[in-house]
Coordinates of C-alpha atoms and ligand atoms in Angstrom, one line a residue:
M1 CA -12.3 0.7 13.2
P2 CA -10.6 4.4 12.9
G3 CA -10.2 5.9 16.2
F4 CA -6.5 6.8 15.2
E5 CA -7.9 8.3 12.2
V6 CA -9.3 11.2 14.9
F7 CA -6.9 11.1 17.1
G8 CA -4.5 14.3 18.2
E9 CA -5.1 17.8 19.5
E10 CA -8.1 17.2 21.9
E11 CA -6.3 14.2 23.1
R12 CA -2.9 15.8 23.3
K13 CA -5.2 18.5 25.7
A14 CA -6.3 16.2 27.4
I15 CA -3.0 14.6 28.3
N16 CA -1.6 17.9 29.4
E17 CA -4.4 19.0 31.6
I18 CA -3.2 15.6 33.7
F19 CA 0.3 17.8 34.6
E20 CA -1.2 21.2 34.4
I21 CA -4.2 20.7 37.1
N22 CA -3.4 17.8 39.4
G23 CA 0.9 17.9 38.6
G24 CA 0.9 14.4 37.1
I25 CA -1.3 11.8 39.2
I26 CA -1.1 9.1 36.6
F27 CA -2.4 6.8 39.3
A28 CA -6.6 6.5 39.3
H29 CA -6.4 6.1 43.2
S30 CA -4.8 7.3 46.2
F31 CA -2.8 10.6 46.1
D32 CA -6.1 12.4 47.1
A33 CA -4.4 15.7 48.7
M34 CA -2.2 16.5 45.1
R35 CA -4.3 15.2 42.8
K36 CA -7.4 17.8 43.6
G37 CA -9.9 15.9 42.7
V38 CA -9.0 15.3 39.3
Y39 CA -10.0 10.9 39.1
R40 CA -10.2 10.9 34.9
V41 CA -10.7 6.7 35.5
R42 CA -13.6 7.3 37.3
E43 CA -15.0 10.3 35.0
F44 CA -14.2 7.8 31.9
E45 CA -16.1 5.0 33.6
A46 CA -19.3 7.0 34.4
A47 CA -19.5 8.8 31.0
F48 CA -18.7 5.5 29.0
A49 CA -22.1 3.8 31.7
K50 CA -23.9 6.6 30.5
R51 CA -23.5 6.4 26.8
M52 CA -24.3 2.8 26.7
D53 CA -27.3 2.9 28.9
I54 CA -25.9 0.9 31.9
K55 CA -25.8 1.2 35.5
Y56 CA -22.0 0.1 35.6
A57 CA -18.3 0.3 34.1
Q58 CA -14.9 -0.5 35.0
A59 CA -12.2 0.0 33.2
V60 CA -9.3 -2.2 32.8
S61 CA -5.9 -2.4 30.9
S62 CA -7.4 -4.0 27.8
G63 CA -9.7 -6.0 26.2
S64 CA -8.2 -9.1 26.9
T65 CA -8.5 -8.9 30.2
A66 CA -11.8 -6.9 30.3
L67 CA -13.1 -10.5 28.6
K68 CA -11.3 -11.9 31.8
T69 CA -12.1 -9.7 34.4
A70 CA -15.6 -10.5 33.1
L71 CA -15.1 -14.5 33.0
K72 CA -14.0 -14.5 36.5
A73 CA -16.9 -12.1 38.1
L74 CA -19.0 -14.8 36.3
G75 CA -17.1 -17.2 38.5
I76 CA -15.6 -19.1 35.9
K77 CA -13.0 -21.3 37.1
R78 CA -11.3 -24.9 36.7
G79 CA -13.2 -27.3 35.2
D80 CA -15.9 -25.1 33.8
E81 CA -17.0 -24.9 29.7
V82 CA -17.8 -21.5 27.9
I83 CA -18.7 -21.9 24.6
T84 CA -17.7 -18.8 22.0
T85 CA -17.6 -19.2 18.4
A86 CA -14.5 -19.9 15.9
F87 CA -13.9 -16.6 14.5
T88 CA -13.1 -14.2 16.8
F89 CA -9.9 -12.6 18.1
V90 CA -7.9 -15.5 19.7
A91 CA -7.6 -13.1 22.7
T92 CA -11.7 -14.3 23.5
V93 CA -10.2 -17.8 23.6
E94 CA -7.7 -16.9 25.8
A95 CA -8.8 -15.5 28.5
I96 CA -11.3 -18.4 28.9
L97 CA -8.0 -20.7 29.1
E98 CA -6.5 -17.7 31.7
C99 CA -9.7 -18.5 34.3
G100 CA -8.8 -22.5 33.8
A101 CA -11.8 -23.2 31.9
R102 CA -12.1 -25.2 28.6
P103 CA -12.9 -23.0 25.6
V104 CA -15.7 -25.0 23.5
I105 CA -15.3 -23.4 20.4
V106 CA -18.4 -23.7 17.4
D107 CA -19.1 -22.6 14.2
I108 CA -20.4 -19.4 12.8
N109 CA -23.4 -18.8 10.4
E110 CA -23.8 -16.4 7.4
T111 CA -24.0 -13.6 9.6
L112 CA -20.1 -14.7 10.3
N113 CA -21.0 -14.7 14.5
I114 CA -21.6 -17.5 16.1
S115 CA -24.4 -20.0 14.9
P116 CA -27.2 -20.2 17.6
E117 CA -28.1 -23.7 16.7
C118 CA -24.2 -24.7 17.4
F119 CA -24.5 -23.0 20.6
E120 CA -27.2 -25.1 21.9
D121 CA -25.6 -28.5 20.4
A122 CA -22.5 -27.6 22.3
I123 CA -24.6 -27.3 25.7
S124 CA -22.7 -29.8 28.4
S125 CA -23.8 -30.8 31.8
K126 CA -20.0 -28.5 32.5
T127 CA -20.9 -25.5 30.5
R128 CA -21.1 -22.6 32.2
A129 CA -21.1 -19.7 30.0
V130 CA -21.6 -18.1 26.5
I131 CA -19.2 -15.5 24.5
P132 CA -21.2 -14.3 21.3
V133 CA -18.5 -12.2 19.4
H134 CA -20.1 -8.9 17.4
M135 CA -17.0 -9.6 14.6
M136 CA -16.9 -6.5 12.4
G137 CA -19.7 -4.5 13.7
V138 CA -22.6 -6.3 13.3
S139 CA -24.1 -8.1 16.3
A140 CA -24.6 -11.8 17.1
Q141 CA -28.2 -13.6 16.6
M142 CA -28.9 -12.2 20.5
D143 CA -32.2 -13.1 20.5
E144 CA -32.0 -16.6 19.8
I145 CA -28.6 -16.5 22.1
M146 CA -29.9 -15.1 25.1
Y147 CA -33.4 -17.8 24.9
I148 CA -30.8 -20.6 25.0
A149 CA -28.8 -19.3 27.4
K150 CA -31.7 -18.6 29.9
R151 CA -33.0 -21.7 29.5
N152 CA -29.9 -23.7 29.8
N153 CA -29.0 -21.6 33.0
L154 CA -25.9 -19.9 31.3
K155 CA -24.2 -16.7 31.6
V156 CA -23.8 -14.8 28.7
L157 CA -20.7 -12.4 28.3
E158 CA -20.5 -10.0 24.9
D159 CA -17.4 -9.6 23.3
T160 CA -18.3 -6.2 22.6
A161 CA -14.6 -5.1 20.9
Q162 CA -15.6 -5.0 18.1
G163 CA -19.2 -3.8 18.2
L164 CA -18.5 -0.2 20.8
G165 CA -21.8 1.7 19.9
G166 CA -23.6 -1.1 18.0
T167 CA -27.3 -1.7 18.7
Y168 CA -29.7 -4.6 18.2
K169 CA -33.1 -4.7 18.0
G170 CA -32.9 -1.3 20.0
R171 CA -30.7 -2.2 22.5
T172 CA -26.8 -1.0 23.1
L173 CA -24.4 -3.8 22.7
G174 CA -22.7 -5.0 25.3
T175 CA -25.9 -4.3 27.7
I176 CA -28.0 -7.1 26.4
G177 CA -26.2 -10.4 27.8
D178 CA -24.5 -10.2 32.0
M179 CA -21.8 -8.7 31.2
G180 CA -20.2 -6.6 28.1
A181 CA -16.7 -6.7 27.5
F182 CA -14.6 -4.1 25.1
S183 CA -11.3 -3.1 23.8
L184 CA -10.0 0.1 23.6
D185 CA -6.6 -0.4 21.3
A186 CA -4.9 1.2 18.7
G187 CA -7.3 -0.5 16.0
K188 CA -10.9 -0.3 17.7
T189 CA -13.6 2.0 17.4
I190 CA -12.4 4.5 19.9
I191 CA -9.0 4.4 21.3
T192 CA -6.6 4.8 24.6
G193 CA -3.6 3.1 23.7
E194 CA -4.3 0.4 25.0
G195 CA -7.7 -0.1 27.6
G196 CA -10.6 -1.9 28.3
M197 CA -14.4 -1.5 29.8
V198 CA -16.5 -3.8 31.4
I199 CA -20.2 -3.2 31.6
T200 CA -22.6 -4.8 33.4
S201 CA -26.2 -4.0 35.4
D202 CA -26.1 -6.2 38.1
Q203 CA -24.4 -5.0 41.1
D204 CA -22.6 -7.8 42.3
L205 CA -21.2 -8.7 39.3
Y206 CA -19.7 -4.8 39.0
I207 CA -18.1 -5.5 42.5
R208 CA -16.6 -8.9 41.8
A209 CA -15.1 -7.1 38.7
R210 CA -13.7 -4.1 40.3
S211 CA -12.4 -6.5 42.7
Y212 CA -10.6 -9.0 40.7
H213 CA -8.9 -6.1 38.5
D214 CA -7.5 -4.9 41.3
H215 CA -5.9 -7.4 43.6
G216 CA -9.3 -8.2 45.2
H217 CA -9.8 -4.5 46.5
E218 CA -13.0 -3.9 48.4
Y219 CA -13.2 -0.2 47.2
S220 CA -13.9 1.3 50.5
S221 CA -15.2 4.3 51.1
T222 CA -14.0 4.8 54.7
V223 CA -10.6 3.5 55.1
G224 CA -7.6 3.9 52.1
R225 CA -6.5 1.5 50.0
G226 CA -3.5 0.1 52.2
A227 CA -5.7 -1.0 55.0
E228 CA -8.9 -2.1 52.8
A229 CA -9.5 -6.0 53.0
A230 CA -9.5 -8.0 50.0
L231 CA -12.8 -9.5 48.8
I232 CA -11.5 -12.1 46.1
T233 CA -8.1 -13.4 45.0
G234 CA -7.2 -11.0 42.0
F235 CA -4.7 -9.4 39.4
N236 CA -3.3 -5.7 38.6
Y237 CA -5.3 -4.9 35.3
R238 CA -5.8 -1.2 36.4
M239 CA -5.9 1.6 34.0
T240 CA -4.3 4.7 33.8
E241 CA -5.2 8.7 34.1
L242 CA -3.4 9.5 30.9
Q243 CA -5.7 6.5 29.3
G244 CA -9.3 7.8 31.3
A245 CA -8.2 11.2 30.1
I246 CA -8.2 10.2 26.3
G247 CA -10.8 7.7 26.8
I248 CA -12.9 10.7 27.8
V249 CA -12.3 12.5 24.9
Q250 CA -12.4 9.7 22.1
L251 CA -16.0 8.6 23.6
G252 CA -16.8 12.0 22.8
K253 CA -16.1 11.6 18.6
L254 CA -18.1 8.3 19.2
D255 CA -21.2 9.3 17.7
M256 CA -19.0 11.4 14.9
I257 CA -17.1 8.3 14.1
L258 CA -20.5 5.9 14.1
A259 CA -22.3 8.3 11.7
R260 CA -19.0 8.8 8.9
Q261 CA -18.5 5.4 9.0
R262 CA -22.2 4.4 8.6
E263 CA -22.2 7.1 5.9
N264 CA -19.4 5.6 4.0
K265 CA -20.3 2.0 3.9
K266 CA -23.7 3.0 2.6
K267 CA -22.0 4.8 -0.2
L268 CA -19.5 1.7 -1.0
K269 CA -21.8 -1.2 -0.6
G270 CA -24.2 0.9 -2.7
A271 CA -21.8 1.3 -6.0
I272 CA -20.6 -2.5 -5.7
S273 CA -24.2 -4.1 -4.6
D274 CA -24.9 -4.9 -8.1
L275 CA -22.5 -6.8 -8.7
P276 CA -23.3 -10.8 -8.1
I277 CA -21.3 -11.1 -4.8
K278 CA -22.7 -12.1 -1.9
F279 CA -23.0 -9.6 1.0
R280 CA -22.6 -11.6 4.3
T281 CA -25.9 -11.4 6.1
I282 CA -26.2 -8.5 8.3
T283 CA -28.4 -9.3 11.8
D284 CA -29.5 -5.7 12.2
E285 CA -28.5 -3.5 9.6
S286 CA -29.6 -0.3 11.6
G287 CA -27.4 -1.2 14.4
D288 CA -24.4 -1.9 12.3
L289 CA -21.2 0.0 13.1
G290 CA -20.5 0.8 9.0
D291 CA -16.5 -0.3 9.6
T292 CA -16.6 -3.5 7.4
I293 CA -17.8 -4.0 4.0
V294 CA -17.7 -8.0 3.8
F295 CA -18.4 -10.3 0.6
F296 CA -18.4 -14.4 -0.1
L297 CA -17.0 -15.0 -3.3
D298 CA -17.9 -18.4 -4.8
T299 CA -14.7 -20.6 -4.9
R300 CA -11.7 -20.1 -2.3
E301 CA -9.4 -20.1 -5.1
Q302 CA -11.1 -17.1 -6.7
A303 CA -11.1 -15.4 -3.7
A304 CA -7.6 -15.6 -3.7
K305 CA -7.2 -14.6 -6.8
F306 CA -9.6 -11.6 -5.9
V307 CA -7.1 -10.5 -3.4
T308 CA -3.9 -10.9 -5.2
K309 CA -5.4 -8.4 -7.6
M310 CA -6.8 -5.9 -5.0
A311 CA -2.9 -5.8 -3.9
E312 CA -2.1 -5.3 -7.1
L313 CA -4.7 -2.2 -7.5
G314 CA -3.5 -0.9 -4.1
L315 CA -6.2 -1.6 -2.2
G316 CA -6.0 -3.5 0.7
T317 CA -8.9 -6.0 3.4
K318 CA -9.5 -5.7 6.9
N319 CA -8.5 -9.3 8.9
L320 CA -10.2 -11.1 6.2
P321 CA -8.2 -12.6 4.6
D322 CA -5.0 -10.8 5.9
A323 CA -5.3 -11.5 9.5
I324 CA -7.4 -14.6 9.5
R325 CA -4.5 -16.3 11.1
W326 CA -5.2 -14.6 14.2
H327 CA -9.3 -14.5 14.1
F328 CA -10.3 -18.2 13.2
A329 CA -9.5 -21.1 15.5
K330 CA -8.0 -23.4 12.4
H331 CA -4.6 -21.6 12.9
W332 CA -4.7 -21.9 16.7
K333 CA -2.4 -24.9 16.6
H334 CA -0.1 -23.0 19.8
M335 CA -2.9 -22.9 21.7
F336 CA -4.4 -26.6 21.3
E337 CA -0.9 -28.3 21.5
E338 CA -0.1 -25.9 24.4
Y339 CA -3.3 -27.2 26.9
N340 CA -4.3 -29.7 24.8
F341 CA -7.8 -29.1 23.4
Y342 CA -8.9 -30.2 19.8
S343 CA -4.9 -31.6 19.2
D344 CA -6.1 -33.8 17.6
S345 CA -9.0 -32.3 15.8
Y346 CA -8.4 -28.6 15.1
Q347 CA -7.3 -29.5 11.3
I348 CA -11.2 -31.1 10.6
E349 CA -13.0 -28.7 13.1
W350 CA -15.3 -25.4 12.0
S351 CA -15.6 -26.5 7.9
K352 CA -18.8 -24.4 8.1
S353 CA -16.7 -21.5 9.2
A354 CA -14.0 -22.4 6.6
D355 CA -15.4 -22.4 4.0
L356 CA -17.8 -19.0 5.3
L357 CA -14.0 -17.4 6.2
E358 CA -11.8 -18.5 3.2
R359 CA -13.9 -17.3 0.6
A360 CA -14.7 -14.1 2.7
I361 CA -13.1 -10.5 1.7
A362 CA -13.7 -7.8 4.2
L363 CA -13.5 -4.2 2.8
P364 CA -12.2 -1.8 5.5
V365 CA -14.5 1.7 5.8
M366 CA -12.6 4.6 7.2
V367 CA -14.2 7.7 8.9
K368 CA -12.3 10.0 6.8
M369 CA -13.2 8.8 3.2
E370 CA -13.4 11.4 0.3
D371 CA -15.8 10.4 -2.2
S372 CA -13.6 10.4 -5.1
R373 CA -12.0 7.9 -2.8
I374 CA -14.8 5.4 -2.2
F375 CA -16.1 5.7 -5.8
E376 CA -12.1 4.9 -6.8
I377 CA -12.6 1.6 -4.5
A378 CA -15.8 0.7 -5.9
D379 CA -14.1 0.9 -9.6
K380 CA -11.5 -1.3 -8.5
I381 CA -13.6 -3.4 -7.2
R382 CA -16.2 -3.8 -10.3
K383 CA -12.9 -4.0 -12.2
I384 CA -11.3 -7.4 -10.5
H385 CA -14.9 -8.7 -10.8
K386 CA -14.8 -8.3 -14.3
E387 CA -11.7 -9.8 -14.4
L388 CA -12.0 -12.9 -12.6
Ligands
PLP1 C1 -9.1 -6.4 20.3 C2 -10.2 -7.9 20.0 C3 -10.2 -8.2 21.6 C4 -8.4 -8.0 22.1 O1 -8.3 -7.2 22.9 P1 -7.0 -5.8 23.3 O2 -7.7 -4.2 23.8 O3 -6.3 -5.5 22.2 O4 -6.5 -7.3 24.3 C5 -10.7 -9.5 22.1 N1 -12.0 -9.8 21.3 C6 -12.2 -9.2 19.8 C7 -12.8 -9.5 19.2 C8 -11.3 -7.9 19.7 O5 -11.3 -7.8 18.2

């Protein structure tokens, strides 16, 4: 997840321009006379929508608020149930709770994304939506998910925080469901410090998302902000011009980032592919972002030993297992107790996910990785496996 690897001079220039051109207006709205026609957030939204090949994009303050804004646009409210996966960043479930709805958390399969069968089994009369999460650059099984969702009249929100720029059967991730939510935080594929994006092809959903993220503002073309009507009850999840300016520059680097990651992943995976380890199942290889290589050991004990040896040789992992605590529902006691769901069962739920995740090791693939470094990592992995 490498936006931070290619962050520097161009981004600095874009920030400086805000001061040089329009006197430092960093609010995305109003100040019309002072800002000399510069609206970086709007430009970023337009560029993002174009790159994603979708009609509407709404910039927001984070990936977490993108998820909440999308759920609000979709009409999720108290008493509703929203299904999602046991393997995701904690924010997916927080966003559901923020809407007053009940998260229904289901197992993953060998793709490490939501199991379509488990999704279908979890549907109740209260279910309104599903949030598939494209984890670590690999798409969820969207054909199956869309089919089940349609038959049950459910909305689909793609959590594309870790899938920015990926595709599934030729379609850009985030554009397949009713809405897509992206994160631009410091660890993601492109970064704006903090930031997020909500996309949709549906005009009504877009208007609701735009309105919700900004106190319900109607975004009138005839009256100023102060005189605008409120369409719905909202909140403030606005993006600033600083983030917009950075986002435009980072978006311009996206295709380079993807190309390099994919090339490096191919090399590194190729160099360890003859080892008797099982790799994660990849739904659509050509659409993979290429930022992670996941493989499974036979047992949890072996995986623990493997990671200890990796650390000894100076190799790190990406979330699995180092930050599993933030990405696997089994560890979210704080939430279950505070909101009283799964509070009696979380230790025994999601055993299939636990079996997969606790045997999994995720290697980060960087944009900037010399061949010598790639082969050094591969050699170390081979050595550790031999000694296991
Ligand atoms: C990063 C992330 C989020 C939250 O994004 P922030 O911008 O950090 O709020 C949500 N879902 C997933 C899967 C993520 O990886």
